[in-house]
Coordinates of C-alpha atoms in Angstrom, one line a residue:
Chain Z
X2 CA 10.1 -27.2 -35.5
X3 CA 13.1 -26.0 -37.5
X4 CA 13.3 -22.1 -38.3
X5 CA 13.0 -22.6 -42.2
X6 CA 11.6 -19.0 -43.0
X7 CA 15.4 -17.6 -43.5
X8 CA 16.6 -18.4 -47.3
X9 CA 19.3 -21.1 -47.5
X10 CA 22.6 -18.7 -47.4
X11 CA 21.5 -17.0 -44.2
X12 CA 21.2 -20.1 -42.0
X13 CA 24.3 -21.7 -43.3
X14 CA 26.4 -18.5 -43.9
X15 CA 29.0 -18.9 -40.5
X16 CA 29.2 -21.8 -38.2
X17 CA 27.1 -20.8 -35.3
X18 CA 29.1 -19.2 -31.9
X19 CA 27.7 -20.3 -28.6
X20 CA 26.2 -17.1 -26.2
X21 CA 28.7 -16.9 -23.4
X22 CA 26.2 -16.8 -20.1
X23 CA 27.2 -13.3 -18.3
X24 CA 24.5 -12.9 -15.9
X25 CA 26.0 -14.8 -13.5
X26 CA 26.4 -13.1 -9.9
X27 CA 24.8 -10.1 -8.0
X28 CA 21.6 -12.7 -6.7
X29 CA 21.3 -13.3 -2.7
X30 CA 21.0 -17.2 -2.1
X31 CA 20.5 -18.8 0.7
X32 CA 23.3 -20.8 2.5
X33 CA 21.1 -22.6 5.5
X34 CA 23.8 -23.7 7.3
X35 CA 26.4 -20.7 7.2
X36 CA 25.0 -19.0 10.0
X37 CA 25.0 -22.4 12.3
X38 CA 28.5 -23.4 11.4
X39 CA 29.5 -19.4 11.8
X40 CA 28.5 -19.9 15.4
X41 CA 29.8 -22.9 16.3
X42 CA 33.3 -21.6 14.8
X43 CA 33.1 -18.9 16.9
X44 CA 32.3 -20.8 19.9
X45 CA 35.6 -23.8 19.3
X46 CA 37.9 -20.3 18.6
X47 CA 36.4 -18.8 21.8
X48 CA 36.7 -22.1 24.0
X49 CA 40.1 -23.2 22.5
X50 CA 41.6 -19.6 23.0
X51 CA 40.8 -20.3 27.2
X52 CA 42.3 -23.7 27.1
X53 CA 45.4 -22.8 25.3
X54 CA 46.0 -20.5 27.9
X55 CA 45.7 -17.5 25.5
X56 CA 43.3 -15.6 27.2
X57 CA 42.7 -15.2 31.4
X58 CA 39.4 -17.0 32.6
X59 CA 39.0 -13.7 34.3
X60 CA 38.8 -11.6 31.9
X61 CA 37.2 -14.0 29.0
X62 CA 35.4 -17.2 30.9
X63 CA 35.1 -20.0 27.9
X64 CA 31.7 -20.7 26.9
X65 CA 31.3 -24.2 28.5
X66 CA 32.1 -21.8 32.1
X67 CA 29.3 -19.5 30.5
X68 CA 27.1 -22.5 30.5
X69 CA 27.4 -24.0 33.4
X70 CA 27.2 -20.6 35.3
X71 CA 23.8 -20.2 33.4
X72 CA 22.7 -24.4 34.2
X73 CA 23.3 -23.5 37.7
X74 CA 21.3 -20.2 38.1
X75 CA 18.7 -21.9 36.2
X76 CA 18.6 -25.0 38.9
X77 CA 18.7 -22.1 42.2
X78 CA 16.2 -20.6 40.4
X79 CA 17.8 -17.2 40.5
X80 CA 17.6 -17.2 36.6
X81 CA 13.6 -17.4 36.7
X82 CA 13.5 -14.4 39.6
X83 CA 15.6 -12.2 37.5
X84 CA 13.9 -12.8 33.9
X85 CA 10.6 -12.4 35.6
X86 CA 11.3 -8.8 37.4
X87 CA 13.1 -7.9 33.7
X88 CA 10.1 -9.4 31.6
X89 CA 7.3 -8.1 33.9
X90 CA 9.0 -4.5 33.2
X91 CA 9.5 -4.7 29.9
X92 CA 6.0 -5.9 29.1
X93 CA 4.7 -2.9 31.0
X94 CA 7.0 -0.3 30.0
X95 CA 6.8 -1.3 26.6
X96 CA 2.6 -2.0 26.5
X97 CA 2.4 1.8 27.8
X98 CA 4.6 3.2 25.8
X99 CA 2.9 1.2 22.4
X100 CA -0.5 2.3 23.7
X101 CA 0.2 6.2 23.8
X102 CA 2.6 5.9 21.1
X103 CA 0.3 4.6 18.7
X104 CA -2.7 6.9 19.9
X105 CA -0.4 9.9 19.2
X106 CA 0.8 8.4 16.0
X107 CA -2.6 7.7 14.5
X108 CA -3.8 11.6 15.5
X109 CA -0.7 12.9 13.8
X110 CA -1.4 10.9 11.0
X111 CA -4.7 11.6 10.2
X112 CA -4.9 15.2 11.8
X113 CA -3.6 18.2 10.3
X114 CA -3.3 20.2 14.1
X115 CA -2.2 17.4 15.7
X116 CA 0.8 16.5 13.1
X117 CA 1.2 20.5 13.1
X118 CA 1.4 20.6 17.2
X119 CA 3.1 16.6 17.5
X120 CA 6.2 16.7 14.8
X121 CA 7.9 19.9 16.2
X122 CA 7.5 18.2 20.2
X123 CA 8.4 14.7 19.0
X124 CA 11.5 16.1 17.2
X125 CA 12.4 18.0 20.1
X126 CA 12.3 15.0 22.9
X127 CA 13.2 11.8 20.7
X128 CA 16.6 12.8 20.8
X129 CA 17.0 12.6 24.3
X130 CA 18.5 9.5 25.8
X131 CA 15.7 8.4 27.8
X132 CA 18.0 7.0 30.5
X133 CA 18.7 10.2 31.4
X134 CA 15.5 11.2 32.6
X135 CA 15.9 8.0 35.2
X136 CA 16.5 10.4 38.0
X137 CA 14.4 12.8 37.4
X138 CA 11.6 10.0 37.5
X139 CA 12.7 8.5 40.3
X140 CA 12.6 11.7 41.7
X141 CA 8.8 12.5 40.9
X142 CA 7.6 8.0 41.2
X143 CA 10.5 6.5 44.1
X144 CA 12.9 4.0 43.7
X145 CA 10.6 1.0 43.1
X146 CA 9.0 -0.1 39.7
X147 CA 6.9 3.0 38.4
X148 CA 10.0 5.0 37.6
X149 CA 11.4 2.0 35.2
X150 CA 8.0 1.8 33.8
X151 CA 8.0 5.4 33.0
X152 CA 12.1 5.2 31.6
X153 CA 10.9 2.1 29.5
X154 CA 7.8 3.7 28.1
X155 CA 9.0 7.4 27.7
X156 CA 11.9 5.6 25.7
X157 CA 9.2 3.4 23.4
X158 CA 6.5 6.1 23.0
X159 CA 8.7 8.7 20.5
X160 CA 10.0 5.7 18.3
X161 CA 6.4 4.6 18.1
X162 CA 4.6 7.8 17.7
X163 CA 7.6 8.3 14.3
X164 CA 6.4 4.7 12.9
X165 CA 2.6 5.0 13.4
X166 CA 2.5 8.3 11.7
X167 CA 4.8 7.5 8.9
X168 CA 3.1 4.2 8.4
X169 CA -0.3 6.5 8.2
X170 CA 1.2 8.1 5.6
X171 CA 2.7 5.6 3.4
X172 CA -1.0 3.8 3.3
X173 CA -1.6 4.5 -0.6
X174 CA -4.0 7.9 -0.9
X175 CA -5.7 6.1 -3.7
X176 CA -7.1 3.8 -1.5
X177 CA -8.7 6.2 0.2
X178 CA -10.0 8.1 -2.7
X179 CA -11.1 4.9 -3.8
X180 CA -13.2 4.4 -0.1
X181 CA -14.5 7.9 -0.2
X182 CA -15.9 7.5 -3.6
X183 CA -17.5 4.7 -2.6
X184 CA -18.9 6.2 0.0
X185 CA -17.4 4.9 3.0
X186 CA -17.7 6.6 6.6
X187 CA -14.8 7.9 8.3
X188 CA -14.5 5.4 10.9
X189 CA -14.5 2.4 8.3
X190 CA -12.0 4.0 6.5
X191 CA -10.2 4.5 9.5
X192 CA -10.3 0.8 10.4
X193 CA -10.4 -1.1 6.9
X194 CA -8.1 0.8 4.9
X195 CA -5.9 3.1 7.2
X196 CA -5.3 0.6 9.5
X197 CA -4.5 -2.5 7.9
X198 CA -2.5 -0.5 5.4
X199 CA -0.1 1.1 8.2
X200 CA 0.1 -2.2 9.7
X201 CA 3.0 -3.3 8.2
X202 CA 4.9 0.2 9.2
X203 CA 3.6 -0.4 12.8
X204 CA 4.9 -3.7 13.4
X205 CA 8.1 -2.9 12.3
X206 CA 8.1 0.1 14.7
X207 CA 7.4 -2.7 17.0
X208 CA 10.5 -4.5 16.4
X209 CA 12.6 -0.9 16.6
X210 CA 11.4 -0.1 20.4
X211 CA 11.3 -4.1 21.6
X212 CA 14.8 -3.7 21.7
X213 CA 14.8 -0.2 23.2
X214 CA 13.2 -1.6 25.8
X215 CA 15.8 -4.3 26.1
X216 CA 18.5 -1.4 26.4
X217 CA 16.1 1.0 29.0
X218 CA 15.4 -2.1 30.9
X219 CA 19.1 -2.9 31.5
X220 CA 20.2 0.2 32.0
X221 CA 17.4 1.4 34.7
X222 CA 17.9 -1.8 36.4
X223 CA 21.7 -1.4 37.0
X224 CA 21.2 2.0 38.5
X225 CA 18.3 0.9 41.3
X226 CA 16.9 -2.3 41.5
X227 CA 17.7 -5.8 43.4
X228 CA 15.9 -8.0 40.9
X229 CA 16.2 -8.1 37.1
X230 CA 18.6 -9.4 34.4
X231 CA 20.7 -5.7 34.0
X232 CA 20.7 -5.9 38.1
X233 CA 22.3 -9.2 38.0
X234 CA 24.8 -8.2 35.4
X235 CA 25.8 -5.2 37.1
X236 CA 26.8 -7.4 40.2
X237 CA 28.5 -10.4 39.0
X238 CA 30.7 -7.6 37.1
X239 CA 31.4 -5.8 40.5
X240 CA 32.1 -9.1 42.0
X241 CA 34.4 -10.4 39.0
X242 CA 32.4 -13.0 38.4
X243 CA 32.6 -13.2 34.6
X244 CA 31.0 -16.1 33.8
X245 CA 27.8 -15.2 35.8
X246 CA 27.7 -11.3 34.0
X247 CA 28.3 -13.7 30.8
X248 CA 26.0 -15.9 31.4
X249 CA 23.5 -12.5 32.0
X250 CA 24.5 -11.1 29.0
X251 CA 23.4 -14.7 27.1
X252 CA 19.9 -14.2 28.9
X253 CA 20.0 -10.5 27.1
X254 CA 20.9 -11.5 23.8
X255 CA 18.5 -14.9 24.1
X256 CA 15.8 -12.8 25.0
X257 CA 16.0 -10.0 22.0
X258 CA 16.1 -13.2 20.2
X259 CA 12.9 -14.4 21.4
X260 CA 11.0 -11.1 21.0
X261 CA 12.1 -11.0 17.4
X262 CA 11.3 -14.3 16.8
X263 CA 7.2 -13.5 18.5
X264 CA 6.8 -10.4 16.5
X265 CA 8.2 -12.3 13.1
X266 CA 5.8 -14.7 13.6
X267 CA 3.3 -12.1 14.6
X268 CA 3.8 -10.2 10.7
X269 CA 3.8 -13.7 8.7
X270 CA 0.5 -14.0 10.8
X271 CA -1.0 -10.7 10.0
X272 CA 0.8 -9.6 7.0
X273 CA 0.1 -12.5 5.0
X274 CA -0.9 -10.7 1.8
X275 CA 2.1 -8.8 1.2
Chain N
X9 CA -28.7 9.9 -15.0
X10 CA -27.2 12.9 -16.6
X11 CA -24.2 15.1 -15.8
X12 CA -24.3 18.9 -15.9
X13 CA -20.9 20.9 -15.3
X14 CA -21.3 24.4 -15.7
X15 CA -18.3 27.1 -16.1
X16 CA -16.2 24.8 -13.6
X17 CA -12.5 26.3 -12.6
X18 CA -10.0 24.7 -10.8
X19 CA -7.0 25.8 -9.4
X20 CA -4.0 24.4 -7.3
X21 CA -2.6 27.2 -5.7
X22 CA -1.4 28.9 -8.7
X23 CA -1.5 26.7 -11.3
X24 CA -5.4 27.0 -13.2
X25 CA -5.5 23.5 -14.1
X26 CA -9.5 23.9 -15.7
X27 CA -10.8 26.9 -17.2
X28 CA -14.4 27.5 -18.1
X29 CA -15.9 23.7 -18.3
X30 CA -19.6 23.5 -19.6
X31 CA -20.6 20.3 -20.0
X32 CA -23.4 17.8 -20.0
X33 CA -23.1 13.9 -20.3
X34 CA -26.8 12.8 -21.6
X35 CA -28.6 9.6 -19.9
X36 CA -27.2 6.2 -21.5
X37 CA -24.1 7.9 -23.2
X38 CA -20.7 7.4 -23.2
X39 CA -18.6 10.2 -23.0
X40 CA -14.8 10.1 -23.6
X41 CA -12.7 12.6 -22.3
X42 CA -9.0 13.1 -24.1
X43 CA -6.4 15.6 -24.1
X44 CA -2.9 16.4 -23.7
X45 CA -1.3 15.3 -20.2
X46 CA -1.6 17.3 -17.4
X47 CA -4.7 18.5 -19.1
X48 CA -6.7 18.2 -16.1
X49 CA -8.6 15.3 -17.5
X50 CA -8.7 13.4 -14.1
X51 CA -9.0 16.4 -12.1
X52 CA -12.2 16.8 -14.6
X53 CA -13.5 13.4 -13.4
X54 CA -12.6 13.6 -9.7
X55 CA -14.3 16.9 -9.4
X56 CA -17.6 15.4 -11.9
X57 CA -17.3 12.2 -8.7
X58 CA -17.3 14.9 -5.8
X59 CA -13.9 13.4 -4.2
X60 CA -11.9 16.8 -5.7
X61 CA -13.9 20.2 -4.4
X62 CA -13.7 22.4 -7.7
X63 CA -12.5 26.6 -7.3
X64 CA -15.6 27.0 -8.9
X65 CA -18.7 26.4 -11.2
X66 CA -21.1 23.9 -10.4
X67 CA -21.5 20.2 -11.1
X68 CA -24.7 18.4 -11.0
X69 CA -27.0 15.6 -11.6
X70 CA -30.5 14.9 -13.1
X71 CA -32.4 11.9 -13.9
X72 CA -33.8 8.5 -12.4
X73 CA -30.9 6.1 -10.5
X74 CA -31.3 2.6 -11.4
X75 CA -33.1 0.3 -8.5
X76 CA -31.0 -1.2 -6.1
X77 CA -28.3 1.5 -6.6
X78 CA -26.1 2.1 -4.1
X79 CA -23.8 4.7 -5.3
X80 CA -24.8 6.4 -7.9
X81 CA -21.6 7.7 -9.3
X82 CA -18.8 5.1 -9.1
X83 CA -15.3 5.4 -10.0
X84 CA -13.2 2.9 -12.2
X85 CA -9.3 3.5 -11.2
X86 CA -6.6 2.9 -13.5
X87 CA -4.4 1.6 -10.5
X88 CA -7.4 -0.7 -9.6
X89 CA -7.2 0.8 -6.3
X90 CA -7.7 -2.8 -4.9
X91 CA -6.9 -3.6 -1.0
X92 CA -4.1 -6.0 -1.2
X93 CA -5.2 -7.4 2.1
X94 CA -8.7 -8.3 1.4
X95 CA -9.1 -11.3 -1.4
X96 CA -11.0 -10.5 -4.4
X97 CA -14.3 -11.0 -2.9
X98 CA -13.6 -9.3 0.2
X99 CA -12.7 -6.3 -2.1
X100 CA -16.1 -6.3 -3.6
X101 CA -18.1 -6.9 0.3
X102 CA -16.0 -3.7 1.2
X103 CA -18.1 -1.4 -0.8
X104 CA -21.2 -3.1 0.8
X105 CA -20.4 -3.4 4.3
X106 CA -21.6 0.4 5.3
X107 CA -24.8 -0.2 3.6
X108 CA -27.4 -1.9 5.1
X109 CA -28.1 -5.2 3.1
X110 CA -29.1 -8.8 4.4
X111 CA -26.2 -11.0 4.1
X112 CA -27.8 -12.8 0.7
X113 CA -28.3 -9.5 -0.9
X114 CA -24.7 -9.0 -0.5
X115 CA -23.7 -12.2 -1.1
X116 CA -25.7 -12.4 -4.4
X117 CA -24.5 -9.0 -5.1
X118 CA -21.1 -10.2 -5.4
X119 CA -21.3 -13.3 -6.9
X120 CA -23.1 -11.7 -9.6
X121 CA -20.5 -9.1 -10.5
X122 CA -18.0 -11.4 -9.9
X123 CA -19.5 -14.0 -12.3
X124 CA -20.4 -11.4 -14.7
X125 CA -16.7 -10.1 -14.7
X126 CA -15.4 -14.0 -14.8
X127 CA -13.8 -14.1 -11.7
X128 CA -15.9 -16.1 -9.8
X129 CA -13.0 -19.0 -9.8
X130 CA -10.7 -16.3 -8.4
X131 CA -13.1 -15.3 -5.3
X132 CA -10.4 -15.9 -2.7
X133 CA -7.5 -14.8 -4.4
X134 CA -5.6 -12.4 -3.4
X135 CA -5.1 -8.8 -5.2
X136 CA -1.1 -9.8 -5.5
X137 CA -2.3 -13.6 -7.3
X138 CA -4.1 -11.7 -10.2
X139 CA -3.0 -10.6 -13.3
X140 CA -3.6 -6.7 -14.5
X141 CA -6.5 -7.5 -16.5
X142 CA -7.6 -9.8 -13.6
X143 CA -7.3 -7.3 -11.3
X144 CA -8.9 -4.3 -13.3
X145 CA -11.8 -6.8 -13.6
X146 CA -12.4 -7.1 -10.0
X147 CA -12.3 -3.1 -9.9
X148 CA -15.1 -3.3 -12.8
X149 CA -16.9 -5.8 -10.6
X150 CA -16.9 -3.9 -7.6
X151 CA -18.0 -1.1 -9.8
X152 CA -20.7 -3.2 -10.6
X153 CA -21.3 -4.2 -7.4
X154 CA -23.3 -1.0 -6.3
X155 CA -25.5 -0.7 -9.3
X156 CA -24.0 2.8 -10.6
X157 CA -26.0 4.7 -12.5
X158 CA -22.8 6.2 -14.0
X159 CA -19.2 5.7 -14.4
X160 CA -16.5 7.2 -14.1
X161 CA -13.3 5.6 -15.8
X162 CA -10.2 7.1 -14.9
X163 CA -8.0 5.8 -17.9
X164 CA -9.1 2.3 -16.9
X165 CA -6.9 0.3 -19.6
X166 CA -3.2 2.9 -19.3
X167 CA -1.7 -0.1 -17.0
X168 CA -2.3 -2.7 -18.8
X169 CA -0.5 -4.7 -22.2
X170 CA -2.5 -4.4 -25.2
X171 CA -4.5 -8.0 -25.5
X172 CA -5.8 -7.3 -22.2
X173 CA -6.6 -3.9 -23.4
X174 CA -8.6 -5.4 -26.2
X175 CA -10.1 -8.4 -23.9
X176 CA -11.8 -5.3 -21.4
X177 CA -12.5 -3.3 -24.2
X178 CA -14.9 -6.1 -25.2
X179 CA -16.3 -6.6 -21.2
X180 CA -16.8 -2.3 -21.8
X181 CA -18.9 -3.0 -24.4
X182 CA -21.0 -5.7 -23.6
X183 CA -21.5 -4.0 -20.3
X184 CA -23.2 -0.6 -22.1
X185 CA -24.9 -2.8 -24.4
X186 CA -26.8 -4.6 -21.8
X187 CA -27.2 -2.0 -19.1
X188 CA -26.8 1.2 -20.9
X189 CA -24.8 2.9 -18.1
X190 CA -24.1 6.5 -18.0
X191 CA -19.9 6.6 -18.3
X192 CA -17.2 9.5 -18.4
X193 CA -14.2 7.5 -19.9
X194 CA -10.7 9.8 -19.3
X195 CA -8.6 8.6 -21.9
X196 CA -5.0 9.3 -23.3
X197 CA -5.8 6.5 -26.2
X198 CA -7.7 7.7 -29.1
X199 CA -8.5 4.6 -30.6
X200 CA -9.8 3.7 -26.8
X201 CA -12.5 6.5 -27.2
X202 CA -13.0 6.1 -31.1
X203 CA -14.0 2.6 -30.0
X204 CA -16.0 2.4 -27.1
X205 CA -17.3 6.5 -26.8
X206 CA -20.6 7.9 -28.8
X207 CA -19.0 11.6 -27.9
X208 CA -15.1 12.6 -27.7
X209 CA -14.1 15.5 -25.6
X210 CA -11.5 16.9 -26.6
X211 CA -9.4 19.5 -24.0
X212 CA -6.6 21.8 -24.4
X213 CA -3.1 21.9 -22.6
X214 CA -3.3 23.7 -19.2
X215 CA -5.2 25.1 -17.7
X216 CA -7.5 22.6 -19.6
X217 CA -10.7 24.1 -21.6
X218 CA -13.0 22.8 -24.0
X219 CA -11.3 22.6 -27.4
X220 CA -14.2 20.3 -29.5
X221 CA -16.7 18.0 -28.7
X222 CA -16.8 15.3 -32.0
X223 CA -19.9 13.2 -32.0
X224 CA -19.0 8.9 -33.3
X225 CA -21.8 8.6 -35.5
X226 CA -21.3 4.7 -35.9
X227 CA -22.8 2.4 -33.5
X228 CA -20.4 1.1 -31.2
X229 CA -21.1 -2.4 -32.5
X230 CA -20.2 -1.8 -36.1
X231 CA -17.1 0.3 -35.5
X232 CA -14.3 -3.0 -36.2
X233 CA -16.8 -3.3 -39.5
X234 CA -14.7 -2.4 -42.5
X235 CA -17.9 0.2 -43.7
X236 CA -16.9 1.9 -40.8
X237 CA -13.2 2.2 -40.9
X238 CA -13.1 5.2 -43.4
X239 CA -15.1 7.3 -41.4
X240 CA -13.1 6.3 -38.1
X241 CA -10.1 7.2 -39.8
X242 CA -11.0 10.4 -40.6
X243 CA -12.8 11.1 -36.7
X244 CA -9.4 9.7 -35.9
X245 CA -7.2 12.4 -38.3
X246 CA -9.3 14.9 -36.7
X247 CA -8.7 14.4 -33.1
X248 CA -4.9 14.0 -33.7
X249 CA -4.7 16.9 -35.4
X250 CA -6.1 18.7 -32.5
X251 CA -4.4 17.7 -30.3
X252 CA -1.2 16.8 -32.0
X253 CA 0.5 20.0 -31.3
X254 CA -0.6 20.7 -28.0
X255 CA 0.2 17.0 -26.9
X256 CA 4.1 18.4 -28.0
X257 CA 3.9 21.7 -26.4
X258 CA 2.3 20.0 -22.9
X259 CA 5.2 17.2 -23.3
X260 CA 8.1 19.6 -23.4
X261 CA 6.8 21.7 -20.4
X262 CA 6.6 18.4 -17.8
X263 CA 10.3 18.0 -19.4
X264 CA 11.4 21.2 -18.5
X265 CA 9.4 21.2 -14.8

């Protein structure tokens, strides 16, 4: 319907002026198939480099060498042994440190003594790079797998002690004003409100120490073990066999991959609402 | 049920936020309470529904709770206070689960306030799906849900646009005209408490006391009656005028803190 409630001279006083558009810009979109082609760029710079005779095999093996050292541990098998020792390690490491992280975390959060006693101690030690308390754990558990356990879950426990806490308190106080007036107990508004509402803090905590882990694992396996992906690494390097500690190095970063792809899938699961 | 406040003090460190409350909200009214901010009206209402602890002065209740009634005093948020996580009936089932119902009392429970509130459509919607109104429904539902025998409104309407506003004022007001619920409605809005109050409370700046109390002689159902307006207007002039100057005074001292 035509605007009619102007008198005559207003609506025919000037030729009307198109708006020039100037919001254009400053909006993330999505470009699905930048980060693919970015890759395989990388790989045909990489590859051509070796077969123009740019760079040494030595020093820089060209990622079809990378894959065919990787298809050939894979069909010895040697691939499997070594992810399984690194895995096995990092699932215990990590589940220990998670557990008493989280138990620390939620006490700090919720209690005044413990946040009192727990922030000064957790400032003091996080700090530390935990690989340097390898020895000494060695030292008190021996050689074998306790003293990686300990490295991997010493190194996981402060990060996740800082996230569970924090989370704690960025769960909304009105919430729990709301529960209390309402009459819930304690324990349910522990476990409906609290909980759920630090969840999405936790899990990202999660993703912070999965790849701590990843670093403690590698490291505590190139200073004493004979299995393990940082182990195998270590050796092909000392033997010059680049390809192979590439090829290790692919497992690493295929690996990370994997865990963050698990725990992503693990938040769409359990933080549906947000 | 009634509410009796007597010579309640409150304090933050320092800062006396109430001074000398005496106060008693009679069975079946509705009492709003409006002053300038930082006033201590909410502080007022938190300590009246036991979740602040007061300095001092004593707060009480007398009189019959209605049956079925679950929690006597029940808050209204103006942030809805809704878990995001749960959908809108799970919201409602939360303030249920501790108690010890069958699972058809709480279902029925919850289909009634929900229906009542209109939202019955919306049961498994999310918090984050609803619109304010919407969601300020659910937390009048849930309200509802326990069977209060009073209610405490913590500037219920301050988030919302002004239709919806008007829409919940209406939902207010069929609600104390069929159950007659004891209420305590903090307010910043006058014509919120002109319309839907019987008695206006009006405090100082801090450390709030009681300035007035101004009774709303028309019944709440013939208040948008032009034979009414006259008289509204002049209950209105009234509570501007006292707290006109003080709203100023309190404004200019959260500017400079």
């Amino acid at each position: 319907m035509p605007d009619t409630s102007l008198p005559m001279t207003e609506r025919s006083a000037a030729p009307p002026q198109p708006v020039r558009f100037r919001g254009g810009g400053f909006t993330v979109k999505g470009h699905r198939w930048a980060a693919l082609l970015a890759f395989v760029v990388l790989i045909a710079v990489w590859e051509s480099t070796n077969r123009f005779g740019l760079v040494s095999e030595l020093f820089l093996p060209p990622p079809s060498a990378v894959a065919s050292a990787l298809a050939a541990m894979a069909q010895d098998g040697s691939l499997w042994q070594h992810l399984k020792a690194s895995l096995m390690r990092i699932g215990v490491g990590w589940v220990m440190g998670t557990v008493a992280g989280m138990a620390v975390g939620f006490a700090m959060g919720i209690g005044s003594v413990a946040r009192a006693v727990g922030v000064p101690l957790v400032s003091a030690f996080f700090p530390i790079p935990k690989i340097a308390l390898l020895p000494l754990f060695i030292l008190w558990f021996g050689i074998g797998e306790p003293s990686k356990f300990a490295t991997i879950g010493f190194g996981v426990f402060f990060p996740t002690v800082i996230a569970t806490y924090s989370a704690i308190d960025s769960v909304p106080r009105n919430l729990i004003r709301m529960a209390q007036s309402f009459g819930l107990p304690w324990a349910s508004i522990l476990r409906k409100i609290v909980l759920p509402g630090a969840l999405p803090g936790i899990l990202a905590g999660f993703r912070i120490t999965a790849s701590i882990a990843l670093i403690l694992v590698v490291a505590a396996e190139m200073i004493g073990a004979e299995y393990g992906i940082g182990a195998f690494v270590l050796t092909a390097g000392n033997l010059m066999l680049t390809d192979q500690l590439l090829a290790g190095v692919l497992v690493l970063s295929l690996l990370g991959l994997s865990i963050g792809t698990v725990l992503s899938i693990l938040e769409r699961r359990l933080l549906k609402w947000r | 049920m009634r509410l009796i406040i007597k010579d309640l003090c409150h304090r933050y460190d320092d800062l006396v936020v109430l001074d000398g409350i005496d106060l008693t909200v009679q069975e079946g009214e509705v009492l709003a309470v409006i002053g300038p901010s930082g006033c201590g009206k909410s502080t007022l209402l938190g300590i009246a529904g036991g979740i602040v602890a007061p300095t001092s002065g004593t707060i009480a209740v007398a009189g019959e709770v209605p049956d079925g009634c679950l929690n006597p005093i029940t808050f209204i948020f103006q942030d809805f206070a809704l878990l995001p996580w749960r959908s809108v009936e799970d919201n409602l089932s939360l303030v249920l689960e501790h108690h010890p119902l069958s699972a058809a009392e709480r279902r029925e429970r919850i289909e009634s306030g929900l229906r009542r509130m209109g939202l019955w459509d919306f049961r498994k919607a999310l918090p984050k799906q609803l619109s304010g109104g919407m969601r300020q429904r659910v937390g009048i539902a849930r309200a509802l849900a326990v069977r209060p025998a009073m209610l405490l409104l913590d500037e219920p309407l301050s988030a919302l646009d002004a239709q919806t506003r008007e829409l919940l004022m209406e939902d207010f007001l069929s609600l104390w005209q069929r159950e007659r619920t004891t209420a305590v409605y903090v307010t910043h809005n006058l014509d919120e408490a002109l319309r839907l109050a019987d008695r206006v409370v009006v405090l100082s700046r801090r450390p709030g006391r009681l300035r007035e109390i101004v009774t709303i002689e028309e019944p709440r159902d013939q208040r948008l009656e032009p034979s009414a307006q006259a008289h509204l207007a002049e209950v209105r002039d009234r509570l501007w005028h006292l707290i006109r100057a003080e709203a100023q005074l309190a404004d200019r001292e959260i500017a400079d803190a």
